[in-house]
Coordinates of C-alpha atoms in Angstrom, one line a residue:
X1 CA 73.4 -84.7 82.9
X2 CA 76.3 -86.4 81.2
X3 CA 78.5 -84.6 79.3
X4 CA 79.2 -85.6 75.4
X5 CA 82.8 -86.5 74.8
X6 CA 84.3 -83.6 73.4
X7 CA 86.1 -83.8 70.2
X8 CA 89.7 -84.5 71.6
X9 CA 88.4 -87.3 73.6
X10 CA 86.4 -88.7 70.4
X11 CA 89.4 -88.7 68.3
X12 CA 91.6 -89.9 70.9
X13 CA 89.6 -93.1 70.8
X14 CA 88.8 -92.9 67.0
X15 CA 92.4 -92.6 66.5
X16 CA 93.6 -95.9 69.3
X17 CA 90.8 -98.0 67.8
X18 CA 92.1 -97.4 63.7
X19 CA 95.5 -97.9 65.3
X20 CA 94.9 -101.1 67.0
X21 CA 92.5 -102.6 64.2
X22 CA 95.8 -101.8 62.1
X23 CA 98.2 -103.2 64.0
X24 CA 95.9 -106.7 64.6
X25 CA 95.9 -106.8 60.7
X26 CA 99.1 -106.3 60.3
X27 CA 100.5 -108.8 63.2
X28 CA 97.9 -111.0 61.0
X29 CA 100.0 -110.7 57.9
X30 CA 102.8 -110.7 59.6
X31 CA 102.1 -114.4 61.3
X32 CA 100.6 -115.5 57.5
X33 CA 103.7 -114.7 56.1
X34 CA 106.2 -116.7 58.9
X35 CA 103.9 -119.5 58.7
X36 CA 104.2 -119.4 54.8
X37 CA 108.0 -119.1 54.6
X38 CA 108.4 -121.2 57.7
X39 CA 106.1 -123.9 55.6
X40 CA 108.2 -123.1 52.6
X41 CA 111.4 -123.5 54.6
X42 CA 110.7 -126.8 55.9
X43 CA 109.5 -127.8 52.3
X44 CA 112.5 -127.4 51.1
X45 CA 114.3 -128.9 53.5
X46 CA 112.9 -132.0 53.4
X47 CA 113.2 -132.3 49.5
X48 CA 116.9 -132.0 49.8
X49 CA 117.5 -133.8 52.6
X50 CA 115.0 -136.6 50.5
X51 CA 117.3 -135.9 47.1
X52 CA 120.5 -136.3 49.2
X53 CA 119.4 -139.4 50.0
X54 CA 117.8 -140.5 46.7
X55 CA 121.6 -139.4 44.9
X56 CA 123.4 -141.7 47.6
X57 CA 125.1 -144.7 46.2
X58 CA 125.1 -146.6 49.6
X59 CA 121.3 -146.4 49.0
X60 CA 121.3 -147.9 45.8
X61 CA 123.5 -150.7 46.7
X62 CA 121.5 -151.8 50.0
X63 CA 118.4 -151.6 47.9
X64 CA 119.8 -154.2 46.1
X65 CA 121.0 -156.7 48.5
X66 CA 119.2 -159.3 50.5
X67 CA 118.3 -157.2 53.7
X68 CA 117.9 -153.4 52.9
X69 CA 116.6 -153.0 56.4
X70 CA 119.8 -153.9 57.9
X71 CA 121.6 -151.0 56.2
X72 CA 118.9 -148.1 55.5
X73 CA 117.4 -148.4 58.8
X74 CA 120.7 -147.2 61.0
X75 CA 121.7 -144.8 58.1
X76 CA 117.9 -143.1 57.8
X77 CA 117.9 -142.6 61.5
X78 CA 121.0 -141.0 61.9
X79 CA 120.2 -138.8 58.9
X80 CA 117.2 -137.9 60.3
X81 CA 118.6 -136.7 63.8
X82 CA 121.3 -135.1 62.2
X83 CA 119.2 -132.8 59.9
X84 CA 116.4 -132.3 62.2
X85 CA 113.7 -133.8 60.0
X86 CA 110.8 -136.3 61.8
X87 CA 111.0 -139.0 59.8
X88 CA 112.6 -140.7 56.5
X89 CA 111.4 -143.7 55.2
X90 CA 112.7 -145.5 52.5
X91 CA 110.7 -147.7 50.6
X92 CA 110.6 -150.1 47.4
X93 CA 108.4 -149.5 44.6
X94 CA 105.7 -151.4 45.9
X95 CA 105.5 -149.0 48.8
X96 CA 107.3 -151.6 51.6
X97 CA 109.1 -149.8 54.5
X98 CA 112.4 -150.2 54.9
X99 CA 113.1 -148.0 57.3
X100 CA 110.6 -145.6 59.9
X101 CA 111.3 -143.9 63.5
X102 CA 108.5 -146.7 64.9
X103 CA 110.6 -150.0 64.0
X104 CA 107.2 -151.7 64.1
X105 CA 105.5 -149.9 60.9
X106 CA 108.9 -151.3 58.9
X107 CA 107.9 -153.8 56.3
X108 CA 104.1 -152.3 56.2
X109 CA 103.2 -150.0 53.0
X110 CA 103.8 -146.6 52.6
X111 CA 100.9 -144.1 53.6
X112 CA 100.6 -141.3 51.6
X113 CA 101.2 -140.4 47.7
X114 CA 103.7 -141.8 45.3
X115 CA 102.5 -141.9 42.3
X116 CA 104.2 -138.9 40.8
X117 CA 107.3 -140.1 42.2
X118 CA 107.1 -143.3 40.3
X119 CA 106.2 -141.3 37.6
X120 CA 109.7 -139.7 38.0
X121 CA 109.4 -136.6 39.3
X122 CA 108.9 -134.8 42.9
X123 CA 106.1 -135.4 45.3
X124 CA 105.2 -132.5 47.8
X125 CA 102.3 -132.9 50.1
X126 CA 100.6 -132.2 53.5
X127 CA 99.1 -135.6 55.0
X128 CA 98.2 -137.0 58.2
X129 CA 100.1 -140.1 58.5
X130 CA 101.4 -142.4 61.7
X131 CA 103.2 -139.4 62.6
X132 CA 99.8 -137.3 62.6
X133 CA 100.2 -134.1 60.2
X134 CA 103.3 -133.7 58.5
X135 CA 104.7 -132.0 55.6
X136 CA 106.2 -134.8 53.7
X137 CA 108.2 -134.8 49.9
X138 CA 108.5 -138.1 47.7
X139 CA 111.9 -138.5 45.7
X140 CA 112.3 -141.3 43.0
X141 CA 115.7 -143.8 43.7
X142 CA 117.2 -144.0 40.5
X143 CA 120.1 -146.7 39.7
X144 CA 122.7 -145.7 37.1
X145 CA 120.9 -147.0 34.6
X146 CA 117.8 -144.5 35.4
X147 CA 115.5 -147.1 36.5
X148 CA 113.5 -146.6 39.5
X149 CA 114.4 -148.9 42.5
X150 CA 113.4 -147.3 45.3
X151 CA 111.5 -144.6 46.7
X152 CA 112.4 -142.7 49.6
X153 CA 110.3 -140.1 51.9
X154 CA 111.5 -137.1 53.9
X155 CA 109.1 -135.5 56.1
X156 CA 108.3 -132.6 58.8
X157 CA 105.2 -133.0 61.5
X158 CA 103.2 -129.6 61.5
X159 CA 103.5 -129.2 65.5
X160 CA 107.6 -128.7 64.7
X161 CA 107.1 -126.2 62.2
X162 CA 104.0 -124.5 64.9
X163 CA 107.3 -124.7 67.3
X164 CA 109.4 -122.8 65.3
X165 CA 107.2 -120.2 64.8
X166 CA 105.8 -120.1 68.1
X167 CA 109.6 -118.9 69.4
X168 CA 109.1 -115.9 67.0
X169 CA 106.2 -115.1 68.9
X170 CA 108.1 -113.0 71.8
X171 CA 109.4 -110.5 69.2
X172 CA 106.5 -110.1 67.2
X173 CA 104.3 -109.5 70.3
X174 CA 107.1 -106.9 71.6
X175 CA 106.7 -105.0 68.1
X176 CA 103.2 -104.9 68.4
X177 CA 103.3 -103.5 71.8
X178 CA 105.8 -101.2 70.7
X179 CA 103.8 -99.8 67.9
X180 CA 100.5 -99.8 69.9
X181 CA 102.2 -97.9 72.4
X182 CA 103.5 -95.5 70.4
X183 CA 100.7 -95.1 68.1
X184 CA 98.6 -94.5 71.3
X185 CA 100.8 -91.6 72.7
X186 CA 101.1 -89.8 69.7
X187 CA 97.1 -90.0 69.9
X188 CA 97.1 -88.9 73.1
X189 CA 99.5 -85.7 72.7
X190 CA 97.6 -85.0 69.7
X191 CA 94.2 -84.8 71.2
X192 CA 95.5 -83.2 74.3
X193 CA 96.7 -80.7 72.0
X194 CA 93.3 -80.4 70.3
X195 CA 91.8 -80.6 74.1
X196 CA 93.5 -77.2 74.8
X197 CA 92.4 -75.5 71.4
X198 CA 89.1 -76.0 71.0
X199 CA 88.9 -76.1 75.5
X200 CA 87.3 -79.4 75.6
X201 CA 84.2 -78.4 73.4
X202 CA 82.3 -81.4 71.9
X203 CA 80.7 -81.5 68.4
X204 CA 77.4 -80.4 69.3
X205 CA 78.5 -77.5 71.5
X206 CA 81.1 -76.3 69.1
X207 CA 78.0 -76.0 66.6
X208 CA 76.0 -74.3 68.5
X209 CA 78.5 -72.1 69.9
X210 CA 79.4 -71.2 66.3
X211 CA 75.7 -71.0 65.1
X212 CA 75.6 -68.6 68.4
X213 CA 78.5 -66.3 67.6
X214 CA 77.2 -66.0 63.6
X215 CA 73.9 -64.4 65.3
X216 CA 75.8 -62.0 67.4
X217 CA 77.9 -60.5 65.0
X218 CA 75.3 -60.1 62.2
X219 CA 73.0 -58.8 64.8
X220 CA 75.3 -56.2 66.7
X221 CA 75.4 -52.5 65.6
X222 CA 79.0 -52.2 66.3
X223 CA 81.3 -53.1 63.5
X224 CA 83.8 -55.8 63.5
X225 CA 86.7 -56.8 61.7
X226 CA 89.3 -59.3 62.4
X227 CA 92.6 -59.3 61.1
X228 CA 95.4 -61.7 60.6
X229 CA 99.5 -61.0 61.0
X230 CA 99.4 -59.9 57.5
X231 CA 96.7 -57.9 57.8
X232 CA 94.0 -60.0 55.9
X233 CA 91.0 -59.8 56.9
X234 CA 89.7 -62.7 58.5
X235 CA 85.9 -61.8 59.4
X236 CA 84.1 -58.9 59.0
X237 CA 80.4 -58.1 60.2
X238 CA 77.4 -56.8 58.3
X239 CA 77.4 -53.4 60.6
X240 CA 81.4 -53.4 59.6
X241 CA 80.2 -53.1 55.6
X242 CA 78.1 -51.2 56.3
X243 CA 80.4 -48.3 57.9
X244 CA 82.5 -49.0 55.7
X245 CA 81.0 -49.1 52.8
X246 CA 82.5 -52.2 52.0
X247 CA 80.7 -54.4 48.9
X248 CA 83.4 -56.6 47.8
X249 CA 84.8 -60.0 48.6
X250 CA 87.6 -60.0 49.7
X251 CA 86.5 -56.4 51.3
X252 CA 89.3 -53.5 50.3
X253 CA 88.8 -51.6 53.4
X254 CA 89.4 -47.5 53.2
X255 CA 92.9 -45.5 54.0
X256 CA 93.0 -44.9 57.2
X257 CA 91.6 -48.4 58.6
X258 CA 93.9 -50.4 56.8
X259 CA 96.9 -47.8 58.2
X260 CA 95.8 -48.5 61.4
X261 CA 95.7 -52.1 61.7
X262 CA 98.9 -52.3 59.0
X263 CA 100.7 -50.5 62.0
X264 CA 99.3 -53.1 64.3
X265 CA 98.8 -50.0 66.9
X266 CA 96.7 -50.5 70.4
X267 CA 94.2 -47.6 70.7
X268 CA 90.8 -47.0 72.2
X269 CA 88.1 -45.1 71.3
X270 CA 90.0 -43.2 68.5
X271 CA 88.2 -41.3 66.6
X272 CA 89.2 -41.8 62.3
X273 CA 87.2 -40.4 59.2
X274 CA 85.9 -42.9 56.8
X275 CA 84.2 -41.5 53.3
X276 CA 81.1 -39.3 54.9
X277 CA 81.7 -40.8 58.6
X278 CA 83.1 -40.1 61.8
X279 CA 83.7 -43.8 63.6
X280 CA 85.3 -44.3 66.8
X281 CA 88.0 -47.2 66.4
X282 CA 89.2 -49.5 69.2
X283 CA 92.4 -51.8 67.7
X284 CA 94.0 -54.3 70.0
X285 CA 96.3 -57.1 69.5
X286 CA 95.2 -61.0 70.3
X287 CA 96.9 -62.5 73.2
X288 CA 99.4 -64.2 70.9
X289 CA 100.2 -61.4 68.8
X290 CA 98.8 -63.2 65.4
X291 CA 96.1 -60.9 64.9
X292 CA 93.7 -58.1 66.1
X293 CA 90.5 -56.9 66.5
X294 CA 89.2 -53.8 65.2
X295 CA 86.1 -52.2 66.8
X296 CA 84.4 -49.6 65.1
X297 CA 81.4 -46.7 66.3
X298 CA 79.4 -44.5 64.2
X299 CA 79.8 -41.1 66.1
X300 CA 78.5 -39.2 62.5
X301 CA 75.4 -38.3 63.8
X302 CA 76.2 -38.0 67.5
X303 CA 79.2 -35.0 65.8
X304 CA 76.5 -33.4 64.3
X305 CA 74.5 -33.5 67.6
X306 CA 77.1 -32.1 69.2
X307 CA 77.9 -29.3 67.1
X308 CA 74.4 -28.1 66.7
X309 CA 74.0 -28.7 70.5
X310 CA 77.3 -26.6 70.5
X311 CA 75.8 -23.8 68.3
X312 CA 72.5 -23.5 70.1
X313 CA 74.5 -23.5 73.3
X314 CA 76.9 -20.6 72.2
X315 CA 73.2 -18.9 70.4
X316 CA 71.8 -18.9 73.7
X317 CA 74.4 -17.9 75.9
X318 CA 74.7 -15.0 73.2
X319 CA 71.1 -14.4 73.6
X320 CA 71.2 -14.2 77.3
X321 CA 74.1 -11.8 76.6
X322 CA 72.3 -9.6 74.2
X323 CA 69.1 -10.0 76.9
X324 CA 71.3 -8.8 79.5
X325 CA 72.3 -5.7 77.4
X326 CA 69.2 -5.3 75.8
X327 CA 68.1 -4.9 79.9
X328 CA 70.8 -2.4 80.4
X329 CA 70.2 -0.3 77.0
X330 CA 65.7 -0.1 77.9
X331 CA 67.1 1.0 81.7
X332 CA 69.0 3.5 80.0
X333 CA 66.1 4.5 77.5
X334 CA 64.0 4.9 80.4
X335 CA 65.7 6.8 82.7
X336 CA 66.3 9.0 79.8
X337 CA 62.9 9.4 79.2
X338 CA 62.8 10.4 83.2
X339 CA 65.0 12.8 83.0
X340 CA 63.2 14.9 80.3
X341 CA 65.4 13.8 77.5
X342 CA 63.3 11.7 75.1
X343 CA 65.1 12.7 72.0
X344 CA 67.9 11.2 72.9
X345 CA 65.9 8.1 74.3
X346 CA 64.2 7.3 70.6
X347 CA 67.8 8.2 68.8
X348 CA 69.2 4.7 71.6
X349 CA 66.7 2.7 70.8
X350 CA 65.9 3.2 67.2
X351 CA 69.7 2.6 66.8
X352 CA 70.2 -0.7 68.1
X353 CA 67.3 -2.1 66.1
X354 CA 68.2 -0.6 63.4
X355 CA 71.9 -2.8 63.8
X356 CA 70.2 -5.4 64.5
X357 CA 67.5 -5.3 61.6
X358 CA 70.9 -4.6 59.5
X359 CA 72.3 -8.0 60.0
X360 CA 68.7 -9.6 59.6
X361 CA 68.7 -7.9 56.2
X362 CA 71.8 -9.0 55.1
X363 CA 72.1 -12.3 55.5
X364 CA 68.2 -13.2 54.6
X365 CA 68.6 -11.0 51.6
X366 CA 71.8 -12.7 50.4
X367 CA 70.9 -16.1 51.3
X368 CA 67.6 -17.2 50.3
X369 CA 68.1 -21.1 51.9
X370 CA 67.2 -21.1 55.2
X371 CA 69.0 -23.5 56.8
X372 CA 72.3 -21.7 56.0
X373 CA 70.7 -18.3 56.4
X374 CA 69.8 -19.5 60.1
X375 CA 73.2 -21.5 60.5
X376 CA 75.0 -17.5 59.4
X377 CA 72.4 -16.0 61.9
X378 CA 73.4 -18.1 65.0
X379 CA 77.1 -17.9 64.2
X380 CA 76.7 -14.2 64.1
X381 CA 75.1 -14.1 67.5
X382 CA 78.1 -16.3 68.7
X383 CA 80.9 -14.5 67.5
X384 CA 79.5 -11.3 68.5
X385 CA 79.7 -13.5 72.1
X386 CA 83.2 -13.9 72.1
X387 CA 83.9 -9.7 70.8
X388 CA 84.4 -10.9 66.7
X389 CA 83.0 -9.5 64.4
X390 CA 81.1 -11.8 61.4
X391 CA 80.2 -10.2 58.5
X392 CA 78.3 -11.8 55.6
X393 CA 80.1 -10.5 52.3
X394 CA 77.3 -8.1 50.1
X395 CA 78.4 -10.3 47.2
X396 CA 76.6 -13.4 48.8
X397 CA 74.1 -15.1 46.7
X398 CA 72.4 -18.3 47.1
X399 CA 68.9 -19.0 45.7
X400 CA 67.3 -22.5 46.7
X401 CA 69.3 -25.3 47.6
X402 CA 72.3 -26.2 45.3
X403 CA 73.8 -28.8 47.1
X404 CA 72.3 -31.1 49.8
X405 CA 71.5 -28.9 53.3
X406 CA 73.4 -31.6 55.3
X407 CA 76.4 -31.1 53.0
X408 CA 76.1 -27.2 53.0
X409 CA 76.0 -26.6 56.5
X410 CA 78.9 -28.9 57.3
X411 CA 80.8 -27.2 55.2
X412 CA 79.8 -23.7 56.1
X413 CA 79.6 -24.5 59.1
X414 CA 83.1 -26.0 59.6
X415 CA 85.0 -23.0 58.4
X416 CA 82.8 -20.8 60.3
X417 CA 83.9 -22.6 63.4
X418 CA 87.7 -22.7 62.0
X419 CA 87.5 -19.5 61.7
X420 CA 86.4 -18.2 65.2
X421 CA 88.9 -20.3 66.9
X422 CA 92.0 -18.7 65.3
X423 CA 90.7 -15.7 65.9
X424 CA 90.2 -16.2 69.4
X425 CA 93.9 -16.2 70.2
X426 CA 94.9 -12.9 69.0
X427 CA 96.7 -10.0 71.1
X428 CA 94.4 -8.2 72.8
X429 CA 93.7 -4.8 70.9
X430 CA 94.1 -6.6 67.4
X431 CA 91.1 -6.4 64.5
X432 CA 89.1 -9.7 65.4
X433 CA 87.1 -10.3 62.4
X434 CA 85.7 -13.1 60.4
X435 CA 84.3 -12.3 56.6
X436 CA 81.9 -14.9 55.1
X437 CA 81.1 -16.0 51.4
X438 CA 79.0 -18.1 49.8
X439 CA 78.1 -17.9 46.5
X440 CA 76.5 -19.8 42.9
X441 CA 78.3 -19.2 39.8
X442 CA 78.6 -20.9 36.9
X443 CA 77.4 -24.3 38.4
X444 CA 79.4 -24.1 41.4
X445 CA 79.1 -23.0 44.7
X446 CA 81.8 -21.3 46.1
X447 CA 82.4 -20.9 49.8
X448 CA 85.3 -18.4 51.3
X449 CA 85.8 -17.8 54.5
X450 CA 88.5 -15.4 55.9
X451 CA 89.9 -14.6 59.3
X452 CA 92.6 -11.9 61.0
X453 CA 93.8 -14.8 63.1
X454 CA 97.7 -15.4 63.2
X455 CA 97.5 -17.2 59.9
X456 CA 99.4 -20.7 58.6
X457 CA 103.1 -21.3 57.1
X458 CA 103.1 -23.1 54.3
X459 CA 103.7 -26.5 55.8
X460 CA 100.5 -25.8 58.6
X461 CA 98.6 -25.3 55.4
X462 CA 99.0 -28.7 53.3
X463 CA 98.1 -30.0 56.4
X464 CA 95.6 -28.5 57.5
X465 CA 92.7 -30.6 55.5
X466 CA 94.5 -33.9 57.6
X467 CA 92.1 -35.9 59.9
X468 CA 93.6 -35.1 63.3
X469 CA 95.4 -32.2 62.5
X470 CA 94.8 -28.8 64.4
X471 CA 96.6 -25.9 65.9
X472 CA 95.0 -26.6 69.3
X473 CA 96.0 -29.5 71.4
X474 CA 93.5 -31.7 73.0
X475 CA 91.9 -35.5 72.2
X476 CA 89.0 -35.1 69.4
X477 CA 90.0 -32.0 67.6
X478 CA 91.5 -32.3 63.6
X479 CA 87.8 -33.5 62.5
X480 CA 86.0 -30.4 61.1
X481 CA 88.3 -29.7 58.2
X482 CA 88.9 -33.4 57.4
X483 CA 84.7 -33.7 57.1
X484 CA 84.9 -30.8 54.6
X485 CA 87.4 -32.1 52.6
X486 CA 85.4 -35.8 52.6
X487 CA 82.5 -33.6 51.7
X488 CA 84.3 -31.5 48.5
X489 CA 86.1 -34.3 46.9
X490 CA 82.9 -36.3 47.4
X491 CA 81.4 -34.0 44.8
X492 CA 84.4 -33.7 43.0
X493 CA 85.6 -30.3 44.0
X494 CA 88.3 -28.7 45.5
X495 CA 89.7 -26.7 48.2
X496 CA 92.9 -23.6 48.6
X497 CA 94.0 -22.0 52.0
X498 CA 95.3 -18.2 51.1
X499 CA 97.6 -17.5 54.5
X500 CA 100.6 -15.9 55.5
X501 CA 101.4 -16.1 59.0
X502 CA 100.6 -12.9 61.0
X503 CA 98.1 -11.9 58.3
X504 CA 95.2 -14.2 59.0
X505 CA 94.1 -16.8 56.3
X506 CA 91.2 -17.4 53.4
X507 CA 89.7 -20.9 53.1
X508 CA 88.3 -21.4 49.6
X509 CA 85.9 -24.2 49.3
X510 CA 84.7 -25.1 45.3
X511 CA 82.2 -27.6 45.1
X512 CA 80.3 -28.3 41.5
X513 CA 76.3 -28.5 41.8
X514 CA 75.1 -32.1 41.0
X515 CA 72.8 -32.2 38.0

């Protein structure tokens, strides 16, 4: 199959072919123009060579005697060889010869026009006489009294004048190489340039490449925006708006993705909040450093996933732990009961329900959602996994659903979590506690956690809310309070940490119930 030019190659040859078709025209001019001054030149030549001649009083006085011939024949000639014309002939009135180059036409008339030179003034024409074509002028001999008594004719043949412009023919044939050959490397750098930008594409393929590409990046479900030097953005997919959130042209794009490619920073697979999501961001500079390419990931729901595959991980290794137990305390009911001592059996048993019931109580009596009432539960079983206590406050009260369950849990859920991992790193012997609020008042609902963790200083707590910020090292952590405070300014609400360090902290969480 033959390939299609591609679109170096077809400008290369549009661009030689416009060149050359200009040059020809104007070499075209250029020869018009020499012929027409080299025409003119000769023109007026002869007419003052013809004048000189016409003005001479030798002229006048050997028109007037017996043998004109005799004189005008030896002056014309030597005239004529001396100013390079091809012929002069002077002539009487009645058009008789009196002098020629060919001795023979002497005496014969004139061939040609004359009768505005009789008339008195100046005859210019192109004829084909003895001589074949010649430019020719006719002057009027005029004696001192202004009669005519003579003519005389001065002209040049056609094939001298060719001559004279065929020596000029070198030069302008040199300039029109010249500029054909550098018309024709200029093309040529220019489309090998063009060759190497657009890799030797043609039209056609250059279409359907594009018409390719324009599929692929409103089809993919990864977002993608490209960015110039100065940050603009130079394309941007639909899955891109769509994480984004992004309904303007030209698209404003949110905080921390316009930080990230404003600092023109290399990272992959960094995780960055934008409004209610989690994405995952890849940024990385173009070869020649004039733009990048963002990548972006919704991770939102795999989070969520995550954490609630996290929670019902920690639920059931704290129900194997309580099975375990619960093993250990029936053995020990039963060998009570073996050993005679079934009081005390009943008093084991009937206890640990009863703290168990307790808890049930508590948190289904305070919380009447059950979503959040079974998030409480499951943390509850958790904590009491890693030796913390979690206690539901008494002054709990939730009826219903006040805010959306997603947005509830997260939040709950978030500070819960916060919460056990401070606590998790206190000296061993120290109160390990985590107390739980969340309550509806006066169209708000108000979530407080508090822990007897080590507590923030003042600067740990402004920053604490901060996408990536955390007491713990390790990639992927910072997240959990940056999606609650997405979530709380969201609705419009707010948030306060209550800490001292060394005397645990309170996380208050105000969020207004939509209407």
């Amino acid at each position: 199959m033959t390939r299609r030019w591609s679109i170096a190659r077809q400008l290369f040859a549009l661009q030689v072919l416009v060149v050359t078709l200009l040059v020809a025209v104007c070499t075209t001019g250029a020869v018009l123009l020499a012929r027409r001054d080299a025409r003119n030149a000769a023109i007026g030549e002869v007419t003052a060579v013809a004048e000189t001649i016409a003005h001479s009083p030798e002229v006048v006085a050997a028109l007037r005697s017996a043998d004109p011939t005799s004189v005008l024949q030896p002056y014309a000639e030597t005239t004529r060889l001396a100013t390079g014309t091809d012929f002069i002939v002077v002539m009487a009135p009645d058009r008789t010869r009196y002098t020629h180059p060919n001795t023979r036409l002497i005496g014969q008339p004139f061939a040609g026009t004359v009768a505005g030179a009789l008339a008195g003034g100046v005859v210019v024409e192109e004829y084909r006489g003895s001589l074949g074509d010649s430019w020719r002028t006719v002057v009027p001999i005029r004696a001192r009294s202004g009669a005519i008594v003579g003519l005389v004719s001065v002209g040049i043949r056609s094939a001298t004048i060719n001559r004279s412009l065929q020596a000029q023919v070198p030069a302008v044939a040199s300039g029109t190489a010249a500029a054909l050959l550098l018309a024709a490397t200029g093309a040529w750098v220019l489309s090998r340039r063009l060759r190497r930008q657009t890799h030797g594409l043609g039209p056609a393929e250059m279409t359907r490449m594009y018409e390719y590409y324009d599929a692929v990046l409103h089809s993919v479900r990864e977002g993608l925006v490209v960015a110039g030097r100065d940050g603009t953005i130079e394309l941007i997919n639909d899955e891109a708006r769509r994480l984004l959130d992004l309904d303007t042209d030209p698209p404003r794009l949110p905080g921390e993705v316009a930080d990230l490619i404003a600092a023109r920073r290399t990272t992959v697979d960094e995780p960055i909040v934008a409004g209610d999501r989690i994405l995952v961001a890849s940024h990385l500079m173009t070869a020649d450093s004039q733009g990048s390419v963002l990548t972006l990931r919704d991770h939102t729901e795999l989070r969520q996933l995550t954490g609630e595959l996290d929670s019902v991980r920690g639920l059931t290794e704290a129900l194997r732990a309580q099975a375990h137990e619960a093993a250990n305390r029936l053995h020990t009911v039963l060998t009570l009961v073996e050993l005679g001592q079934p009081e005390e059996a009943i008093r084991l048993g009937t206890e640990e329900l009863a703290l168990a019931q307790q808890l049930t109580d508590e948190v289904v009596g305070a919380v009447r959602e059950p979503a959040l009432a079974a998030l409480l539960l499951g943390k509850s079983a958790q904590a009491a996994e890693r030796g913390v206590e979690l206690t539901v406050d008494p002054a709990s009260q939730v009826n219903g659903s006040p805010l959306p369950a997603r947005d509830l849990l997260t939040v709950v859920g978030n500070l819960v979590d916060n919460a056990l991992e401070a606590v998790a790193g206190v000296e061993p012997g120290a109160p390990r506690r985590v107390r739980v609020l969340v309550r509806q008042e006066e169209g708000t609902v108000v979530v407080e956690v508090g822990d007897t963790g080590p507590g923030l200083t003042p600067q740990q707590a402004d920053a604490a809310f901060r996408r990536g910020w955390s007491t713990k090292p390790g990639p992927g952590r910072g997240v959990g309070l940056s999606l609650v405070r997405q979530i709380t300014q969201r609705h419009g609400g707010g948030y306060a940490i209550d800490s001292a360090p060394g005397h645990g902290a309170v996380l208050t969480v105000r969020i207004p119930v939509p209407s």
